[in-house]
Structure formats: structure tokens, C-alpha cells
């Protein structure tokens, strides 16, 4: 991996510009990914928040779904936030009958688990690998992880009281996902963790 990797942001929908801004601040190259050809030019990918069913349909329509799956199988590092977490899940609860995912993380994710837009909230979450200070996590129509396989590391859980212990950050190899939106906080620690994963990934 080069010292300055190019990290793409899937640009079908969601907080694309915000992720690009954070990644550029960390010194990476960036690219907006809208096609399989674009995907071929990047070393790694961020799948942003948005609406997971719409994102899935657009990925199929633009011929990206199979290309994304192939790159994941071939070992490309990917970080998914909120809807991006759903896209990286092998199993989804609460999705539509025709909803497809890229997969790659052996986890079961429940869509809109924390409630609708009006029930969005912020809370401090301790995340393994970014230091001791809690991360100010922003949850917007967020999923949570109901179950993980043996190869998945749990990086963070929501503190109490109501949803205490719910898994909201995971990693499996070069794949990482969070239920929340770190691109909205001004805190680059989680993106920096992903950049370190990308740089260390052969």
C-alpha cells in the first residue's frame, strides 16, 4: 500500500462531501465512486450514511453491486457508516424483501433499530483503537448489530440505560462499520483508524 492511499467514497447517496473533507484532512487521496470504473481506481472505500434500500437499488442499477462484492472478496478495505454498515452486513433484519447488500462482515444488523429521524440522538461511545476518550457519536435512524460471527471484533457498544450494550461499531479484517456518523462531529479519530487499517493492509 502506498504512503498516500486513495480512498473512494461511494457517491450514490448520503454524506459524501463530509467524508471526503475528513479524509482529505488526514492526507489521503480521495475520489467519488459512481461506477465500477471509478472503483478500480481506489485503494479503499467509505460507504456513507443515507437510505440503505435506495443505496442498494442504485448500486444494482449502476452496475456497482457485483463490483463491490468482488473488491471486498479480494480484500479491499471498506468502512461503512449507518446505511454503510447495513450494506456491509451479511444479514439484515427489517429490510425490504428485495434489499441486497455487499456483505463481507459476518453480522446481523437491524435496520432503523434506534428509531426514526425524530429519535436521533448523540452519546459518548468508547471505541477500541482510538484512545480512552469517548467518541461523541451521532445516531440518525441508525441500525445496531444484533449478532456477530467469531471473526468479528466488537469495537464499541452504546452505554446505558435504554439500549445499553447494543453493538454499534465492528471490524472484520479490513472491513469496519459504525452505526453512527463520525463525519458530522469534527472528530477524525475513527477515520484515522480506518486510514491506518488501509495503510497497513497488504
mmCIF file with all atom_site columns, C-alpha atoms in Angstrom:
data_model
loop_
_atom_site.group_PDB
_atom_site.id
_atom_site.type_symbol
_atom_site.label_atom_id
_atom_site.label_alt_id
_atom_site.label_comp_id
_atom_site.label_asym_id
_atom_site.label_entity_id
_atom_site.label_seq_id
_atom_site.pdbx_PDB_ins_code
_atom_site.Cartn_x
_atom_site.Cartn_y
_atom_site.Cartn_z
_atom_site.occupancy
_atom_site.B_iso_or_equiv
_atom_site.pdbx_formal_charge
_atom_site.auth_seq_id
_atom_site.auth_comp_id
_atom_site.auth_asym_id
_atom_site.auth_atom_id
_atom_site.pdbx_PDB_model_num
ATOM 1   C CA . UNK A 1 1   ? 0.000   0.000   0.000   1.00 0.00 ? 1   UNK A CA 1
ATOM 2   C CA . UNK A 1 2   ? 1.314   3.466   -0.873  1.00 0.00 ? 2   UNK A CA 1
ATOM 3   C CA . UNK A 1 3   ? 2.044   6.010   1.860   1.00 0.00 ? 3   UNK A CA 1
ATOM 4   C CA . UNK A 1 4   ? -0.798  8.142   0.471   1.00 0.00 ? 4   UNK A CA 1
ATOM 5   C CA . UNK A 1 5   ? -3.652  5.799   -0.440  1.00 0.00 ? 5   UNK A CA 1
ATOM 6   C CA . UNK A 1 6   ? -6.633  6.896   -2.470  1.00 0.00 ? 6   UNK A CA 1
ATOM 7   C CA . UNK A 1 7   ? -9.830  6.283   -0.534  1.00 0.00 ? 7   UNK A CA 1
ATOM 8   C CA . UNK A 1 8   ? -13.051 6.453   -2.502  1.00 0.00 ? 8   UNK A CA 1
ATOM 9   C CA . UNK A 1 9   ? -16.433 7.481   -1.148  1.00 0.00 ? 9   UNK A CA 1
ATOM 10  C CA . UNK A 1 10  ? -19.442 5.728   -2.649  1.00 0.00 ? 10  UNK A CA 1
ATOM 11  C CA . UNK A 1 11  ? -21.328 8.689   -4.098  1.00 0.00 ? 11  UNK A CA 1
ATOM 12  C CA . UNK A 1 12  ? -24.743 7.199   -4.816  1.00 0.00 ? 12  UNK A CA 1
ATOM 13  C CA . UNK A 1 13  ? -26.334 8.968   -1.846  1.00 0.00 ? 13  UNK A CA 1
ATOM 14  C CA . UNK A 1 14  ? -25.604 10.349  1.610   1.00 0.00 ? 14  UNK A CA 1
ATOM 15  C CA . UNK A 1 15  ? -22.852 12.340  3.351   1.00 0.00 ? 15  UNK A CA 1
ATOM 16  C CA . UNK A 1 16  ? -20.312 12.130  0.540   1.00 0.00 ? 16  UNK A CA 1
ATOM 17  C CA . UNK A 1 17  ? -18.760 15.597  0.811   1.00 0.00 ? 17  UNK A CA 1
ATOM 18  C CA . UNK A 1 18  ? -18.401 15.327  4.585   1.00 0.00 ? 18  UNK A CA 1
ATOM 19  C CA . UNK A 1 19  ? -16.401 12.077  4.352   1.00 0.00 ? 19  UNK A CA 1
ATOM 20  C CA . UNK A 1 20  ? -14.234 13.494  1.566   1.00 0.00 ? 20  UNK A CA 1
ATOM 21  C CA . UNK A 1 21  ? -13.467 16.535  3.733   1.00 0.00 ? 21  UNK A CA 1
ATOM 22  C CA . UNK A 1 22  ? -12.372 14.418  6.719   1.00 0.00 ? 22  UNK A CA 1
ATOM 23  C CA . UNK A 1 23  ? -10.261 12.070  4.589   1.00 0.00 ? 23  UNK A CA 1
ATOM 24  C CA . UNK A 1 24  ? -8.506  14.929  2.788   1.00 0.00 ? 24  UNK A CA 1
ATOM 25  C CA . UNK A 1 25  ? -7.751  16.467  6.185   1.00 0.00 ? 25  UNK A CA 1
ATOM 26  C CA . UNK A 1 26  ? -5.970  13.227  7.070   1.00 0.00 ? 26  UNK A CA 1
ATOM 27  C CA . UNK A 1 27  ? -3.783  13.468  3.973   1.00 0.00 ? 27  UNK A CA 1
ATOM 28  C CA . UNK A 1 28  ? -5.297  10.759  1.781   1.00 0.00 ? 28  UNK A CA 1
ATOM 29  C CA . UNK A 1 29  ? -6.211  10.976  -1.848  1.00 0.00 ? 29  UNK A CA 1
ATOM 30  C CA . UNK A 1 30  ? -9.959  10.862  -2.404  1.00 0.00 ? 30  UNK A CA 1
ATOM 31  C CA . UNK A 1 31  ? -12.354 10.014  -5.224  1.00 0.00 ? 31  UNK A CA 1
ATOM 32  C CA . UNK A 1 32  ? -16.114 9.897   -5.591  1.00 0.00 ? 32  UNK A CA 1
ATOM 33  C CA . UNK A 1 33  ? -17.173 6.443   -6.753  1.00 0.00 ? 33  UNK A CA 1
ATOM 34  C CA . UNK A 1 34  ? -20.190 6.206   -9.051  1.00 0.00 ? 34  UNK A CA 1
ATOM 35  C CA . UNK A 1 35  ? -19.234 3.318   -11.312 1.00 0.00 ? 35  UNK A CA 1
ATOM 36  C CA . UNK A 1 36  ? -17.228 0.108   -11.462 1.00 0.00 ? 36  UNK A CA 1
ATOM 37  C CA . UNK A 1 37  ? -14.554 2.003   -13.417 1.00 0.00 ? 37  UNK A CA 1
ATOM 38  C CA . UNK A 1 38  ? -14.257 4.529   -10.590 1.00 0.00 ? 38  UNK A CA 1
ATOM 39  C CA . UNK A 1 39  ? -13.980 1.674   -8.093  1.00 0.00 ? 39  UNK A CA 1
ATOM 40  C CA . UNK A 1 40  ? -10.981 0.293   -9.965  1.00 0.00 ? 40  UNK A CA 1
ATOM 41  C CA . UNK A 1 41  ? -9.021  3.493   -9.247  1.00 0.00 ? 41  UNK A CA 1
ATOM 42  C CA . UNK A 1 42  ? -9.204  3.427   -5.422  1.00 0.00 ? 42  UNK A CA 1
ATOM 43  C CA . UNK A 1 43  ? -7.324  1.512   -2.738  1.00 0.00 ? 43  UNK A CA 1
ATOM 44  C CA . UNK A 1 44  ? -10.196 1.525   -0.241  1.00 0.00 ? 44  UNK A CA 1
ATOM 45  C CA . UNK A 1 45  ? -13.767 2.753   0.104   1.00 0.00 ? 45  UNK A CA 1
ATOM 46  C CA . UNK A 1 46  ? -16.112 4.521   2.502   1.00 0.00 ? 46  UNK A CA 1
ATOM 47  C CA . UNK A 1 47  ? -19.825 3.722   2.206   1.00 0.00 ? 47  UNK A CA 1
ATOM 48  C CA . UNK A 1 48  ? -21.619 6.705   3.783   1.00 0.00 ? 48  UNK A CA 1
ATOM 49  C CA . UNK A 1 49  ? -24.909 7.028   5.591   1.00 0.00 ? 49  UNK A CA 1
ATOM 50  C CA . UNK A 1 50  ? -28.109 7.545   3.659   1.00 0.00 ? 50  UNK A CA 1
ATOM 51  C CA . UNK A 1 51  ? -31.051 5.282   2.947   1.00 0.00 ? 51  UNK A CA 1
ATOM 52  C CA . UNK A 1 52  ? -29.897 1.688   2.677   1.00 0.00 ? 52  UNK A CA 1
ATOM 53  C CA . UNK A 1 53  ? -32.678 0.372   0.436   1.00 0.00 ? 53  UNK A CA 1
ATOM 54  C CA . UNK A 1 54  ? -32.236 3.251   -2.026  1.00 0.00 ? 54  UNK A CA 1
ATOM 55  C CA . UNK A 1 55  ? -28.453 2.841   -1.950  1.00 0.00 ? 55  UNK A CA 1
ATOM 56  C CA . UNK A 1 56  ? -28.818 -0.866  -2.653  1.00 0.00 ? 56  UNK A CA 1
ATOM 57  C CA . UNK A 1 57  ? -31.106 -0.297  -5.633  1.00 0.00 ? 57  UNK A CA 1
ATOM 58  C CA . UNK A 1 58  ? -28.831 2.385   -7.073  1.00 0.00 ? 58  UNK A CA 1
ATOM 59  C CA . UNK A 1 59  ? -25.769 0.153   -6.682  1.00 0.00 ? 59  UNK A CA 1
ATOM 60  C CA . UNK A 1 60  ? -27.547 -2.554  -8.678  1.00 0.00 ? 60  UNK A CA 1
ATOM 61  C CA . UNK A 1 61  ? -28.766 -0.061  -11.301 1.00 0.00 ? 61  UNK A CA 1
ATOM 62  C CA . UNK A 1 62  ? -25.301 1.432   -11.803 1.00 0.00 ? 62  UNK A CA 1
ATOM 63  C CA . UNK A 1 63  ? -23.676 -1.987  -12.074 1.00 0.00 ? 63  UNK A CA 1
ATOM 64  C CA . UNK A 1 64  ? -21.746 -1.474  -8.858  1.00 0.00 ? 64  UNK A CA 1
ATOM 65  C CA . UNK A 1 65  ? -23.076 -4.204  -6.587  1.00 0.00 ? 65  UNK A CA 1
ATOM 66  C CA . UNK A 1 66  ? -21.179 -7.107  -8.143  1.00 0.00 ? 66  UNK A CA 1
ATOM 67  C CA . UNK A 1 67  ? -18.037 -4.979  -8.499  1.00 0.00 ? 67  UNK A CA 1
ATOM 68  C CA . UNK A 1 68  ? -18.236 -4.004  -4.821  1.00 0.00 ? 68  UNK A CA 1
ATOM 69  C CA . UNK A 1 69  ? -18.669 -7.618  -3.763  1.00 0.00 ? 69  UNK A CA 1
ATOM 70  C CA . UNK A 1 70  ? -15.675 -8.682  -5.834  1.00 0.00 ? 70  UNK A CA 1
ATOM 71  C CA . UNK A 1 71  ? -13.418 -5.991  -4.380  1.00 0.00 ? 71  UNK A CA 1
ATOM 72  C CA . UNK A 1 72  ? -14.479 -6.935  -0.842  1.00 0.00 ? 72  UNK A CA 1
ATOM 73  C CA . UNK A 1 73  ? -13.749 -10.605 -1.521  1.00 0.00 ? 73  UNK A CA 1
ATOM 74  C CA . UNK A 1 74  ? -10.383 -9.579  -2.990  1.00 0.00 ? 74  UNK A CA 1
ATOM 75  C CA . UNK A 1 75  ? -9.530  -7.767  0.250   1.00 0.00 ? 75  UNK A CA 1
ATOM 76  C CA . UNK A 1 76  ? -10.241 -4.076  -0.359  1.00 0.00 ? 76  UNK A CA 1
ATOM 77  C CA . UNK A 1 77  ? -10.637 -2.234  2.972   1.00 0.00 ? 77  UNK A CA 1
ATOM 78  C CA . UNK A 1 78  ? -14.102 -0.690  3.378   1.00 0.00 ? 78  UNK A CA 1
ATOM 79  C CA . UNK A 1 79  ? -15.613 1.465   6.112   1.00 0.00 ? 79  UNK A CA 1
ATOM 80  C CA . UNK A 1 80  ? -19.413 1.739   6.314   1.00 0.00 ? 80  UNK A CA 1
ATOM 81  C CA . UNK A 1 81  ? -21.319 4.290   8.403   1.00 0.00 ? 81  UNK A CA 1
ATOM 82  C CA . UNK A 1 82  ? -25.024 3.880   9.274   1.00 0.00 ? 82  UNK A CA 1
ATOM 83  C CA . UNK A 1 83  ? -26.517 2.756   5.936   1.00 0.00 ? 83  UNK A CA 1
ATOM 84  C CA . UNK A 1 84  ? -22.982 1.719   5.021   1.00 0.00 ? 84  UNK A CA 1
ATOM 85  C CA . UNK A 1 85  ? -22.991 -0.646  7.992   1.00 0.00 ? 85  UNK A CA 1
ATOM 86  C CA . UNK A 1 86  ? -26.143 -2.241  6.584   1.00 0.00 ? 86  UNK A CA 1
ATOM 87  C CA . UNK A 1 87  ? -24.501 -2.542  3.163   1.00 0.00 ? 87  UNK A CA 1
ATOM 88  C CA . UNK A 1 88  ? -21.557 -4.446  4.702   1.00 0.00 ? 88  UNK A CA 1
ATOM 89  C CA . UNK A 1 89  ? -23.746 -6.832  6.704   1.00 0.00 ? 89  UNK A CA 1
ATOM 90  C CA . UNK A 1 90  ? -24.168 -10.437 5.658   1.00 0.00 ? 90  UNK A CA 1
ATOM 91  C CA . UNK A 1 91  ? -27.670 -10.432 7.182   1.00 0.00 ? 91  UNK A CA 1
ATOM 92  C CA . UNK A 1 92  ? -30.260 -7.628  7.605   1.00 0.00 ? 92  UNK A CA 1
ATOM 93  C CA . UNK A 1 93  ? -33.385 -7.543  9.771   1.00 0.00 ? 93  UNK A CA 1
ATOM 94  C CA . UNK A 1 94  ? -36.155 -5.081  8.960   1.00 0.00 ? 94  UNK A CA 1
ATOM 95  C CA . UNK A 1 95  ? -35.115 -4.525  5.352   1.00 0.00 ? 95  UNK A CA 1
ATOM 96  C CA . UNK A 1 96  ? -37.227 -4.878  2.235   1.00 0.00 ? 96  UNK A CA 1
ATOM 97  C CA . UNK A 1 97  ? -37.720 -8.274  0.604   1.00 0.00 ? 97  UNK A CA 1
ATOM 98  C CA . UNK A 1 98  ? -35.575 -7.292  -2.393  1.00 0.00 ? 98  UNK A CA 1
ATOM 99  C CA . UNK A 1 99  ? -32.845 -5.466  -0.451  1.00 0.00 ? 99  UNK A CA 1
ATOM 100 C CA . UNK A 1 100 ? -29.333 -6.555  -1.403  1.00 0.00 ? 100 UNK A CA 1
ATOM 101 C CA . UNK A 1 101 ? -26.102 -5.959  0.488   1.00 0.00 ? 101 UNK A CA 1
ATOM 102 C CA . UNK A 1 102 ? -22.445 -6.049  -0.416  1.00 0.00 ? 102 UNK A CA 1
ATOM 103 C CA . UNK A 1 103 ? -21.783 -8.189  2.649   1.00 0.00 ? 103 UNK A CA 1
ATOM 104 C CA . UNK A 1 104 ? -18.386 -9.166  3.985   1.00 0.00 ? 104 UNK A CA 1
ATOM 105 C CA . UNK A 1 105 ? -18.900 -8.705  7.725   1.00 0.00 ? 105 UNK A CA 1
ATOM 106 C CA . UNK A 1 106 ? -20.346 -11.760 9.452   1.00 0.00 ? 106 UNK A CA 1
ATOM 107 C CA . UNK A 1 107 ? -23.018 -9.859  11.357  1.00 0.00 ? 107 UNK A CA 1
ATOM 108 C CA . UNK A 1 108 ? -26.777 -9.471  11.628  1.00 0.00 ? 108 UNK A CA 1
ATOM 109 C CA . UNK A 1 109 ? -27.853 -5.812  11.536  1.00 0.00 ? 109 UNK A CA 1
ATOM 110 C CA . UNK A 1 110 ? -31.296 -4.448  12.435  1.00 0.00 ? 110 UNK A CA 1
ATOM 111 C CA . UNK A 1 111 ? -32.303 -1.564  10.195  1.00 0.00 ? 111 UNK A CA 1
ATOM 112 C CA . UNK A 1 112 ? -33.679 1.637   11.884  1.00 0.00 ? 112 UNK A CA 1
ATOM 113 C CA . UNK A 1 113 ? -33.184 -0.089  15.237  1.00 0.00 ? 113 UNK A CA 1
ATOM 114 C CA . UNK A 1 114 ? -32.818 3.130   17.241  1.00 0.00 ? 114 UNK A CA 1
ATOM 115 C CA . UNK A 1 115 ? -35.993 4.658   15.804  1.00 0.00 ? 115 UNK A CA 1
ATOM 116 C CA . UNK A 1 116 ? -36.932 7.222   13.194  1.00 0.00 ? 116 UNK A CA 1
ATOM 117 C CA . UNK A 1 117 ? -35.419 10.613  12.329  1.00 0.00 ? 117 UNK A CA 1
ATOM 118 C CA . UNK A 1 118 ? -37.169 12.344  15.246  1.00 0.00 ? 118 UNK A CA 1
ATOM 119 C CA . UNK A 1 119 ? -35.495 9.923   17.644  1.00 0.00 ? 119 UNK A CA 1
ATOM 120 C CA . UNK A 1 120 ? -31.964 10.831  16.552  1.00 0.00 ? 120 UNK A CA 1
ATOM 121 C CA . UNK A 1 121 ? -29.522 11.371  19.429  1.00 0.00 ? 121 UNK A CA 1
ATOM 122 C CA . UNK A 1 122 ? -25.900 11.816  20.453  1.00 0.00 ? 122 UNK A CA 1
ATOM 123 C CA . UNK A 1 123 ? -23.998 9.935   23.128  1.00 0.00 ? 123 UNK A CA 1
ATOM 124 C CA . UNK A 1 124 ? -20.415 9.203   24.093  1.00 0.00 ? 124 UNK A CA 1
ATOM 125 C CA . UNK A 1 125 ? -19.225 5.769   22.956  1.00 0.00 ? 125 UNK A CA 1
ATOM 126 C CA . UNK A 1 126 ? -15.867 4.219   23.818  1.00 0.00 ? 126 UNK A CA 1
ATOM 127 C CA . UNK A 1 127 ? -14.267 2.829   20.665  1.00 0.00 ? 127 UNK A CA 1
ATOM 128 C CA . UNK A 1 128 ? -11.372 0.373   20.765  1.00 0.00 ? 128 UNK A CA 1
ATOM 129 C CA . UNK A 1 129 ? -8.355  1.648   18.873  1.00 0.00 ? 129 UNK A CA 1
ATOM 130 C CA . UNK A 1 130 ? -8.908  5.439   19.087  1.00 0.00 ? 130 UNK A CA 1
ATOM 131 C CA . UNK A 1 131 ? -7.860  6.219   22.658  1.00 0.00 ? 131 UNK A CA 1
ATOM 132 C CA . UNK A 1 132 ? -9.594  6.433   26.024  1.00 0.00 ? 132 UNK A CA 1
ATOM 133 C CA . UNK A 1 133 ? -11.831 9.451   25.437  1.00 0.00 ? 133 UNK A CA 1
ATOM 134 C CA . UNK A 1 134 ? -15.385 8.523   24.354  1.00 0.00 ? 134 UNK A CA 1
ATOM 135 C CA . UNK A 1 135 ? -16.411 9.408   20.810  1.00 0.00 ? 135 UNK A CA 1
ATOM 136 C CA . UNK A 1 136 ? -19.378 11.799  20.510  1.00 0.00 ? 136 UNK A CA 1
ATOM 137 C CA . UNK A 1 137 ? -21.482 9.516   18.321  1.00 0.00 ? 137 UNK A CA 1
ATOM 138 C CA . UNK A 1 138 ? -24.373 10.934  16.262  1.00 0.00 ? 138 UNK A CA 1
ATOM 139 C CA . UNK A 1 139 ? -27.150 8.402   15.613  1.00 0.00 ? 139 UNK A CA 1
ATOM 140 C CA . UNK A 1 140 ? -29.674 9.216   12.847  1.00 0.00 ? 140 UNK A CA 1
ATOM 141 C CA . UNK A 1 141 ? -32.224 6.470   12.022  1.00 0.00 ? 141 UNK A CA 1
ATOM 142 C CA . UNK A 1 142 ? -29.377 4.192   12.970  1.00 0.00 ? 142 UNK A CA 1
ATOM 143 C CA . UNK A 1 143 ? -29.051 0.410   12.845  1.00 0.00 ? 143 UNK A CA 1
ATOM 144 C CA . UNK A 1 144 ? -27.493 -1.714  15.527  1.00 0.00 ? 144 UNK A CA 1
ATOM 145 C CA . UNK A 1 145 ? -25.755 -5.081  15.366  1.00 0.00 ? 145 UNK A CA 1
ATOM 146 C CA . UNK A 1 146 ? -27.800 -7.943  16.796  1.00 0.00 ? 146 UNK A CA 1
ATOM 147 C CA . UNK A 1 147 ? -25.189 -10.689 16.418  1.00 0.00 ? 147 UNK A CA 1
ATOM 148 C CA . UNK A 1 148 ? -21.650 -11.209 15.145  1.00 0.00 ? 148 UNK A CA 1
ATOM 149 C CA . UNK A 1 149 ? -19.667 -14.197 13.972  1.00 0.00 ? 149 UNK A CA 1
ATOM 150 C CA . UNK A 1 150 ? -16.412 -15.397 15.535  1.00 0.00 ? 150 UNK A CA 1
ATOM 151 C CA . UNK A 1 151 ? -14.201 -13.396 13.137  1.00 0.00 ? 151 UNK A CA 1
ATOM 152 C CA . UNK A 1 152 ? -15.812 -10.055 14.032  1.00 0.00 ? 152 UNK A CA 1
ATOM 153 C CA . UNK A 1 153 ? -14.289 -7.756  16.663  1.00 0.00 ? 153 UNK A CA 1
ATOM 154 C CA . UNK A 1 154 ? -16.736 -5.551  18.561  1.00 0.00 ? 154 UNK A CA 1
ATOM 155 C CA . UNK A 1 155 ? -15.187 -2.063  18.767  1.00 0.00 ? 155 UNK A CA 1
ATOM 156 C CA . UNK A 1 156 ? -17.963 -0.215  20.581  1.00 0.00 ? 156 UNK A CA 1
ATOM 157 C CA . UNK A 1 157 ? -21.282 -0.522  22.398  1.00 0.00 ? 157 UNK A CA 1
ATOM 158 C CA . UNK A 1 158 ? -23.866 2.062   23.408  1.00 0.00 ? 158 UNK A CA 1
ATOM 159 C CA . UNK A 1 159 ? -23.783 2.969   27.114  1.00 0.00 ? 159 UNK A CA 1
ATOM 160 C CA . UNK A 1 160 ? -26.957 2.760   29.250  1.00 0.00 ? 160 UNK A CA 1
ATOM 161 C CA . UNK A 1 161 ? -29.617 2.922   30.224  1.00 0.00 ? 161 UNK A CA 1
ATOM 162 C CA . UNK A 1 162 ? -32.196 2.223   27.474  1.00 0.00 ? 162 UNK A CA 1
ATOM 163 C CA . UNK A 1 163 ? -30.107 0.499   24.796  1.00 0.00 ? 163 UNK A CA 1
ATOM 164 C CA . UNK A 1 164 ? -27.149 -0.419  26.973  1.00 0.00 ? 164 UNK A CA 1
ATOM 165 C CA . UNK A 1 165 ? -24.790 -2.904  25.404  1.00 0.00 ? 165 UNK A CA 1
ATOM 166 C CA . UNK A 1 166 ? -26.063 -2.646  21.825  1.00 0.00 ? 166 UNK A CA 1
ATOM 167 C CA . UNK A 1 167 ? -23.177 -3.134  19.379  1.00 0.00 ? 167 UNK A CA 1
ATOM 168 C CA . UNK A 1 168 ? -22.563 -0.028  17.254  1.00 0.00 ? 168 UNK A CA 1
ATOM 169 C CA . UNK A 1 169 ? -19.001 -0.478  15.934  1.00 0.00 ? 169 UNK A CA 1
ATOM 170 C CA . UNK A 1 170 ? -17.324 -3.577  14.494  1.00 0.00 ? 170 UNK A CA 1
ATOM 171 C CA . UNK A 1 171 ? -14.337 -4.714  12.465  1.00 0.00 ? 171 UNK A CA 1
ATOM 172 C CA . UNK A 1 172 ? -13.574 -7.848  10.482  1.00 0.00 ? 172 UNK A CA 1
ATOM 173 C CA . UNK A 1 173 ? -10.145 -7.757  8.860   1.00 0.00 ? 173 UNK A CA 1
ATOM 174 C CA . UNK A 1 174 ? -10.026 -4.744  6.556   1.00 0.00 ? 174 UNK A CA 1
ATOM 175 C CA . UNK A 1 175 ? -13.758 -4.091  6.909   1.00 0.00 ? 175 UNK A CA 1
ATOM 176 C CA . UNK A 1 176 ? -15.076 -1.690  9.562   1.00 0.00 ? 176 UNK A CA 1
ATOM 177 C CA . UNK A 1 177 ? -18.553 -0.346  10.283  1.00 0.00 ? 177 UNK A CA 1
ATOM 178 C CA . UNK A 1 178 ? -20.266 2.031   12.700  1.00 0.00 ? 178 UNK A CA 1
ATOM 179 C CA . UNK A 1 179 ? -23.956 2.687   13.326  1.00 0.00 ? 179 UNK A CA 1
ATOM 180 C CA . UNK A 1 180 ? -23.283 6.395   13.733  1.00 0.00 ? 180 UNK A CA 1
ATOM 181 C CA . UNK A 1 181 ? -21.968 9.318   11.654  1.00 0.00 ? 181 UNK A CA 1
ATOM 182 C CA . UNK A 1 182 ? -18.410 10.334  12.647  1.00 0.00 ? 182 UNK A CA 1
ATOM 183 C CA . UNK A 1 183 ? -18.167 12.641  9.625   1.00 0.00 ? 183 UNK A CA 1
ATOM 184 C CA . UNK A 1 184 ? -20.610 15.044  11.332  1.00 0.00 ? 184 UNK A CA 1
ATOM 185 C CA . UNK A 1 185 ? -18.625 15.551  14.550  1.00 0.00 ? 185 UNK A CA 1
ATOM 186 C CA . UNK A 1 186 ? -15.335 17.273  13.706  1.00 0.00 ? 186 UNK A CA 1
ATOM 187 C CA . UNK A 1 187 ? -13.550 14.355  15.426  1.00 0.00 ? 187 UNK A CA 1
ATOM 188 C CA . UNK A 1 188 ? -11.380 12.491  12.905  1.00 0.00 ? 188 UNK A CA 1
ATOM 189 C CA . UNK A 1 189 ? -10.245 9.653   15.174  1.00 0.00 ? 189 UNK A CA 1
ATOM 190 C CA . UNK A 1 190 ? -12.401 6.934   13.613  1.00 0.00 ? 190 UNK A CA 1
ATOM 191 C CA . UNK A 1 191 ? -11.483 7.964   10.079  1.00 0.00 ? 191 UNK A CA 1
ATOM 192 C CA . UNK A 1 192 ? -7.826  7.973   11.173  1.00 0.00 ? 192 UNK A CA 1
ATOM 193 C CA . UNK A 1 193 ? -8.255  4.415   12.462  1.00 0.00 ? 193 UNK A CA 1
ATOM 194 C CA . UNK A 1 194 ? -9.605  3.398   9.048   1.00 0.00 ? 194 UNK A CA 1
ATOM 195 C CA . UNK A 1 195 ? -6.761  5.157   7.228   1.00 0.00 ? 195 UNK A CA 1
ATOM 196 C CA . UNK A 1 196 ? -4.306  3.229   9.429   1.00 0.00 ? 196 UNK A CA 1
ATOM 197 C CA . UNK A 1 197 ? -6.114  -0.004  8.508   1.00 0.00 ? 197 UNK A CA 1
ATOM 198 C CA . UNK A 1 198 ? -5.822  0.914   4.821   1.00 0.00 ? 198 UNK A CA 1
ATOM 199 C CA . UNK A 1 199 ? -2.108  1.750   5.076   1.00 0.00 ? 199 UNK A CA 1
ATOM 200 C CA . UNK A 1 200 ? -1.389  -1.492  6.917   1.00 0.00 ? 200 UNK A CA 1
ATOM 201 C CA . UNK A 1 201 ? -3.408  -3.656  4.545   1.00 0.00 ? 201 UNK A CA 1
ATOM 202 C CA . UNK A 1 202 ? -1.250  -5.508  2.027   1.00 0.00 ? 202 UNK A CA 1
#
